[in-house]
GROMACS .gro file of C-alpha atoms in nm:
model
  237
    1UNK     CA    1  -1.501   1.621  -0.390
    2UNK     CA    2  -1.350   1.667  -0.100
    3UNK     CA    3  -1.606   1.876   0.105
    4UNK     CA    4  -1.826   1.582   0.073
    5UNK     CA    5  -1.600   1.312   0.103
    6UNK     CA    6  -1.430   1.450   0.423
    7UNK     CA    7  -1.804   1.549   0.618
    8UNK     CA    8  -1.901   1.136   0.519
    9UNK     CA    9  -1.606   1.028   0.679
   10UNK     CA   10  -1.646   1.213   0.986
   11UNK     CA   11  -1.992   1.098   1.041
   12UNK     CA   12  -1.850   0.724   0.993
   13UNK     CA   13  -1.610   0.842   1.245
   14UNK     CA   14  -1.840   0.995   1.477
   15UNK     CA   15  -2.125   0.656   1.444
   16UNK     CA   16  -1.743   0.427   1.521
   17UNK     CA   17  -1.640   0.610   1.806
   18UNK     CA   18  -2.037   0.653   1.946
   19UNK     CA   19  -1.987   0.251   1.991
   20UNK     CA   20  -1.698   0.259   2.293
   21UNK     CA   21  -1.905   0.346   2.604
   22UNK     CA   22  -1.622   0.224   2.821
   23UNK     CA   23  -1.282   0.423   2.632
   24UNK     CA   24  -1.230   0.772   2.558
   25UNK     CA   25  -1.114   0.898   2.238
   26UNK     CA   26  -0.784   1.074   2.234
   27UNK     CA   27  -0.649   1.153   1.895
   28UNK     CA   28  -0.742   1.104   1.565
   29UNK     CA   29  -0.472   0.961   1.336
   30UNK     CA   30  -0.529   0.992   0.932
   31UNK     CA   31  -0.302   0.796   0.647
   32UNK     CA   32  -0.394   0.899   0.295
   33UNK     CA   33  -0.217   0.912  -0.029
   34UNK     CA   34  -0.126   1.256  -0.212
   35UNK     CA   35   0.119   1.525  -0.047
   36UNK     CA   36   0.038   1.543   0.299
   37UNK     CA   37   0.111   1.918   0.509
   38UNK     CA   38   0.130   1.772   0.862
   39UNK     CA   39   0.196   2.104   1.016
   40UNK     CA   40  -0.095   2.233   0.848
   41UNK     CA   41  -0.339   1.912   0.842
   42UNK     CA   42  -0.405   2.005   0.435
   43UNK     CA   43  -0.367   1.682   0.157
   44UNK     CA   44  -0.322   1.742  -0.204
   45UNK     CA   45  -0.463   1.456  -0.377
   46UNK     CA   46  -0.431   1.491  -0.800
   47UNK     CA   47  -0.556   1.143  -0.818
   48UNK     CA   48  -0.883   1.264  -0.572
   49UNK     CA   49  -0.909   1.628  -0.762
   50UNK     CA   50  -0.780   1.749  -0.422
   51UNK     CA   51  -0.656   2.065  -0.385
   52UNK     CA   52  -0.533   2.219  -0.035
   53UNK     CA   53  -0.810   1.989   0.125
   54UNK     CA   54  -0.824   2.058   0.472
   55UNK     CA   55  -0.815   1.722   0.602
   56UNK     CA   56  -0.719   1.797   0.949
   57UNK     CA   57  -0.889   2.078   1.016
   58UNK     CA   58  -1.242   1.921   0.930
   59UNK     CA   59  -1.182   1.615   1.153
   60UNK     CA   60  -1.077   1.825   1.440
   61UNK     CA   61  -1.374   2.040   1.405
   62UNK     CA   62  -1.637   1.728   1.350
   63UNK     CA   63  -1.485   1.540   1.616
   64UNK     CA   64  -1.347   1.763   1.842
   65UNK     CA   65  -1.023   1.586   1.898
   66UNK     CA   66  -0.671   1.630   1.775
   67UNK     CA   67  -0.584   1.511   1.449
   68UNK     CA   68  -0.267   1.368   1.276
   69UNK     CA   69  -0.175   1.353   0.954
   70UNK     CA   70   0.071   1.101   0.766
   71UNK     CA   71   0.147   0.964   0.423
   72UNK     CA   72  -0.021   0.623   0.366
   73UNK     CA   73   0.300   0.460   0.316
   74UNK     CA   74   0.508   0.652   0.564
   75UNK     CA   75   0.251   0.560   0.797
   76UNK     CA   76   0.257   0.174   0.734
   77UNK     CA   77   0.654   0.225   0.729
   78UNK     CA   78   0.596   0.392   1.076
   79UNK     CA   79   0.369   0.145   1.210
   80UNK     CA   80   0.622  -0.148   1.104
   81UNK     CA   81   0.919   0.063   1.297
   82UNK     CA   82   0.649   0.011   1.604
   83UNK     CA   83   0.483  -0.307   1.603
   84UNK     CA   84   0.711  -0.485   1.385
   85UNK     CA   85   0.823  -0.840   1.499
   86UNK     CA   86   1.212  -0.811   1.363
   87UNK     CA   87   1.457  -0.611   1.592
   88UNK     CA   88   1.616  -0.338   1.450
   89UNK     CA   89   1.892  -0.129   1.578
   90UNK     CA   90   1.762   0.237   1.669
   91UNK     CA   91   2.037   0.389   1.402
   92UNK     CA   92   1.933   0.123   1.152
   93UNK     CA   93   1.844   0.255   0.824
   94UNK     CA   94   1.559   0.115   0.612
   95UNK     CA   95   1.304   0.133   0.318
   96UNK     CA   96   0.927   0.000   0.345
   97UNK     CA   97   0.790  -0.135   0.003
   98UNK     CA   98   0.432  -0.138  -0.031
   99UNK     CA   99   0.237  -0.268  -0.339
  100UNK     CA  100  -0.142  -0.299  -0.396
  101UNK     CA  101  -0.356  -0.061  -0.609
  102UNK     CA  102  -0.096   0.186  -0.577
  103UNK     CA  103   0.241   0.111  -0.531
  104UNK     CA  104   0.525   0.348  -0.289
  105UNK     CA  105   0.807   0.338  -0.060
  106UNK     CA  106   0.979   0.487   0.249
  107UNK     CA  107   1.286   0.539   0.368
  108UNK     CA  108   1.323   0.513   0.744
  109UNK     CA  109   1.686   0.685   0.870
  110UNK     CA  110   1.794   0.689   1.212
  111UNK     CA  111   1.492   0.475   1.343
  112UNK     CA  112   1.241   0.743   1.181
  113UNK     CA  113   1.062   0.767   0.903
  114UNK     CA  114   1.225   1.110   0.664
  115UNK     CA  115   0.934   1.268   0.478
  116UNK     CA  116   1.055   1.517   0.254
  117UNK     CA  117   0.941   1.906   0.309
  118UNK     CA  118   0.785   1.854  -0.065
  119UNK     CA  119   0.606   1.500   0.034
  120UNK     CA  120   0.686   1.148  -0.026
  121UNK     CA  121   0.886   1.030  -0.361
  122UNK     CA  122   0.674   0.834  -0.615
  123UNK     CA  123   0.766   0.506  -0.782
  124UNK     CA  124   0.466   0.468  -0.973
  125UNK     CA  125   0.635   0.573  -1.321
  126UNK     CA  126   0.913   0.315  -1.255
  127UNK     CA  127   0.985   0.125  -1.648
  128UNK     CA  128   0.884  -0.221  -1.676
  129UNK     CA  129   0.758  -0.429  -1.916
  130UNK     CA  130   0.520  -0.738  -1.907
  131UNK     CA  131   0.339  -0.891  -2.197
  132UNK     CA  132   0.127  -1.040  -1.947
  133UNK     CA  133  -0.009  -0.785  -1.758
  134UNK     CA  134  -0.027  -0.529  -2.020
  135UNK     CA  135  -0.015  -0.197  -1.852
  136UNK     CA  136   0.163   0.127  -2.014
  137UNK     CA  137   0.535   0.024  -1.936
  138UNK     CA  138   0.495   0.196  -1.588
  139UNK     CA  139   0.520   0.010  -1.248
  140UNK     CA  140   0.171   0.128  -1.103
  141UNK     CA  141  -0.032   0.017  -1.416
  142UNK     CA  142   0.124  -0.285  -1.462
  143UNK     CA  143   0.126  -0.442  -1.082
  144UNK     CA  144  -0.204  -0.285  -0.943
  145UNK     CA  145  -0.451  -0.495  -0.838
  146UNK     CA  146  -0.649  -0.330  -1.144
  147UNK     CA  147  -0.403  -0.428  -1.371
  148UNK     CA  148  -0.370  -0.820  -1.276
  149UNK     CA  149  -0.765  -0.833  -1.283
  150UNK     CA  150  -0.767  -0.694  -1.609
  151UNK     CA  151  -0.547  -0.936  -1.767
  152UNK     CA  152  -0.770  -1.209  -1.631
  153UNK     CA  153  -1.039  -1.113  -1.746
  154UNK     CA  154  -0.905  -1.080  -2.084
  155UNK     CA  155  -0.768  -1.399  -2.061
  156UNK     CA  156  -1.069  -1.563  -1.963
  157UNK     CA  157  -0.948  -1.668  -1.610
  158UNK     CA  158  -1.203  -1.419  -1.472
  159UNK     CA  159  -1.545  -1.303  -1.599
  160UNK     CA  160  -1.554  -0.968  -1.707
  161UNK     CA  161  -1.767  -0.861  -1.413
  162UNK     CA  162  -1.973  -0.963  -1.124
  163UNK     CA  163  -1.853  -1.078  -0.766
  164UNK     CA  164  -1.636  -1.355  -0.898
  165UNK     CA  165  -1.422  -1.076  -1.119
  166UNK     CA  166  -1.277  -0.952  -0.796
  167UNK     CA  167  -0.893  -1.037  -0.606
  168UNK     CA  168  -1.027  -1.235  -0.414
  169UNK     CA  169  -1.176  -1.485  -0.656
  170UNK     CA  170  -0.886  -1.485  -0.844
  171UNK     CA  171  -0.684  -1.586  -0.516
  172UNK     CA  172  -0.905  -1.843  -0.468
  173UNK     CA  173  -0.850  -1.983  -0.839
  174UNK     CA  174  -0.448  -1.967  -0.759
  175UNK     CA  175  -0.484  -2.128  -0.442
  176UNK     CA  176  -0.607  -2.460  -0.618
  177UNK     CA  177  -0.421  -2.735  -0.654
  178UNK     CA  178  -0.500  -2.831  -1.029
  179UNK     CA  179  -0.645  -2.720  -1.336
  180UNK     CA  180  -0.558  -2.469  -1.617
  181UNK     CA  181  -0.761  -2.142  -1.462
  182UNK     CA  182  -0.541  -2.225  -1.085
  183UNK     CA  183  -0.236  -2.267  -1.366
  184UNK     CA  184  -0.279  -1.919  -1.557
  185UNK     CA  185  -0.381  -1.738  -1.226
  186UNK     CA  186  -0.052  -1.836  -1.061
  187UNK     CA  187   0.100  -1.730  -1.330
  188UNK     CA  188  -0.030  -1.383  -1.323
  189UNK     CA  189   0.035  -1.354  -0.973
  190UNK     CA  190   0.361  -1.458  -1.047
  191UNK     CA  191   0.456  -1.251  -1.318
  192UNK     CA  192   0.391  -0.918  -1.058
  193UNK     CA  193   0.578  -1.141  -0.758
  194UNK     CA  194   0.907  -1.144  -1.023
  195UNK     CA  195   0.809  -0.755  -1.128
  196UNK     CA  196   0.823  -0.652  -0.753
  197UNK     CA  197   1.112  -0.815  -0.660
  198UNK     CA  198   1.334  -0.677  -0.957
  199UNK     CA  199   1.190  -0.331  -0.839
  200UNK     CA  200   1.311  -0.366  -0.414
  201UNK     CA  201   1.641  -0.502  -0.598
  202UNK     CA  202   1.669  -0.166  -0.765
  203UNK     CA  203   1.570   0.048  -0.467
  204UNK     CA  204   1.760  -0.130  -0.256
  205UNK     CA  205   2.054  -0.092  -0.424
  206UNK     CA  206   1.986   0.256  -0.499
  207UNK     CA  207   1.942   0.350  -0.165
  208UNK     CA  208   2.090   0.100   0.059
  209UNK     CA  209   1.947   0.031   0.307
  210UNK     CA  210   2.051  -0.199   0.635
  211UNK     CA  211   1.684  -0.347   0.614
  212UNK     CA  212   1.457  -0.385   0.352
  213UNK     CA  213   1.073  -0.427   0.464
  214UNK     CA  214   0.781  -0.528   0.220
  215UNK     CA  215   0.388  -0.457   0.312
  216UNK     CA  216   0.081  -0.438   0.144
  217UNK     CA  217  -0.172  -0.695  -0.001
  218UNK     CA  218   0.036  -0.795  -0.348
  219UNK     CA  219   0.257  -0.945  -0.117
  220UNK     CA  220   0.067  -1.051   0.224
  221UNK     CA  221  -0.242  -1.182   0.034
  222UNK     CA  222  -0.023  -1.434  -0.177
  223UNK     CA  223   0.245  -1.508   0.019
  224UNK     CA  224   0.317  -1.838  -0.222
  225UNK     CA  225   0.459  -1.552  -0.422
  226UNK     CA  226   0.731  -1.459  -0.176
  227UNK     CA  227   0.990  -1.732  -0.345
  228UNK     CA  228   0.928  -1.537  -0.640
  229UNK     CA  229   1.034  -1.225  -0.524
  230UNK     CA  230   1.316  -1.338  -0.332
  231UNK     CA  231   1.410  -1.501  -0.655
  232UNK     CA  232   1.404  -1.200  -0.833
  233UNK     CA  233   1.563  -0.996  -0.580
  234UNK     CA  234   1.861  -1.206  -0.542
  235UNK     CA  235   1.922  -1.169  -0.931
  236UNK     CA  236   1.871  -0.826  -0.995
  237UNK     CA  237   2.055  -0.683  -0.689
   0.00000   0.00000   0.00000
């Protein structure tokens, strides 16, 4: 719930910042999925069971600083508009695609992130199909971290539990330089590289944007997949 949830992540807060003798606190800045009411510092979650959570208001009070809300998403999207290595005109238009256990985008206009009044746009019921990775013939469940390390388990790349059933073993299998397992891991990885890429192909031409940004550990954490989306990308858009 979020009563709970939101007091046990104020006390890691408060135990973080307790830590930094020499710096001040200033402002607290939250990213979190759901429908975010920055004006108002409330979040609702469906995925949580979140309801008008007051996000903000709890963090203020436990911390006693200000507090700033964002979409997850939006705020990666904002962060790359910041600290981002490529130059970008300040009228440039652009979308952020970000893909791990969930997937989303933003759209940044002007040099700024829009958020719509009603909250960020959702691409998680997107069609696609793969016979590999299962999934209900919806973008989310089929690319999610969840979703990859379910189909190797069932293919016996993976045990079906345990330490070594996490991402990270299965990068490690990939990563290999021989052997069927390293084979039928990089495939799987593969398989969401060429979903991913079809899917910024359709966005992007969609909305078309002057740059095209993508983020988030499907794509940083197996970067030997990036051919594979360009691939795909340069076919399907």
């Amino acid at each position: 719930g979020a009563g709970a949830a939101l007091a046990a992540l104020a006390d890691s807060a408060r135990r973080y910042l307790s830590r930094w003798h020499r710096r001040r606190p200033l402002w607290i800045g939250v990213a979190t999925g759901g429908v975010v009411d920055s004006a108002s510092g409330h979040v609702n979650h469906p995925r949580l069971g979140w309801s008008q959570a007051a996000v903000g208001p709890v963090l203020a009070r436990a911390l006693g600083l200000p507090v700033s809300l964002a979409s997850h998403v939006d705020a990666m999207a904002g962060a790359e508009l910041l600290l981002g290595k490529r130059e970008q005109a300040h009228s440039a238009s652009g979308l952020y695609l970000y893909a791990r256990e969930t997937v989303g985008f933003a759209q940044v206009i002007d040099g700024r992130v829009y958020t719509p009044l009603s909250g960020p746009g959702t691409i998680a019921g997107l069609p696609v199909q793969s016979e590999l990775l299962g999934g209900n013939g919806q973008l989310e469940s089929t690319v999610s971290d969840e979703a990859v390390l379910a189909a190797a388990r069932k293919s016996g790349i993976l045990p079906t539990s345990g330490p070594n059933s996490s991402m990270a073993a299965l990068l490690r299998i990939a990563k290999q330089d021989n052997g069927s397992a390293a084979a039928d891991a990089r495939e799987l990885l593969g398989e969401r590289a060429r979903i991913l890429g079809g899917v910024a192909a359709l966005l992007r031409d969609m909305l078309n944007p002057d740059d095209l940004v993508v983020g988030g550990q499907a794509f940083t954490e197996y970067p030997e997949g990036m051919a594979l989306v360009e691939a795909a990308f340069a076919e399907r858009s």
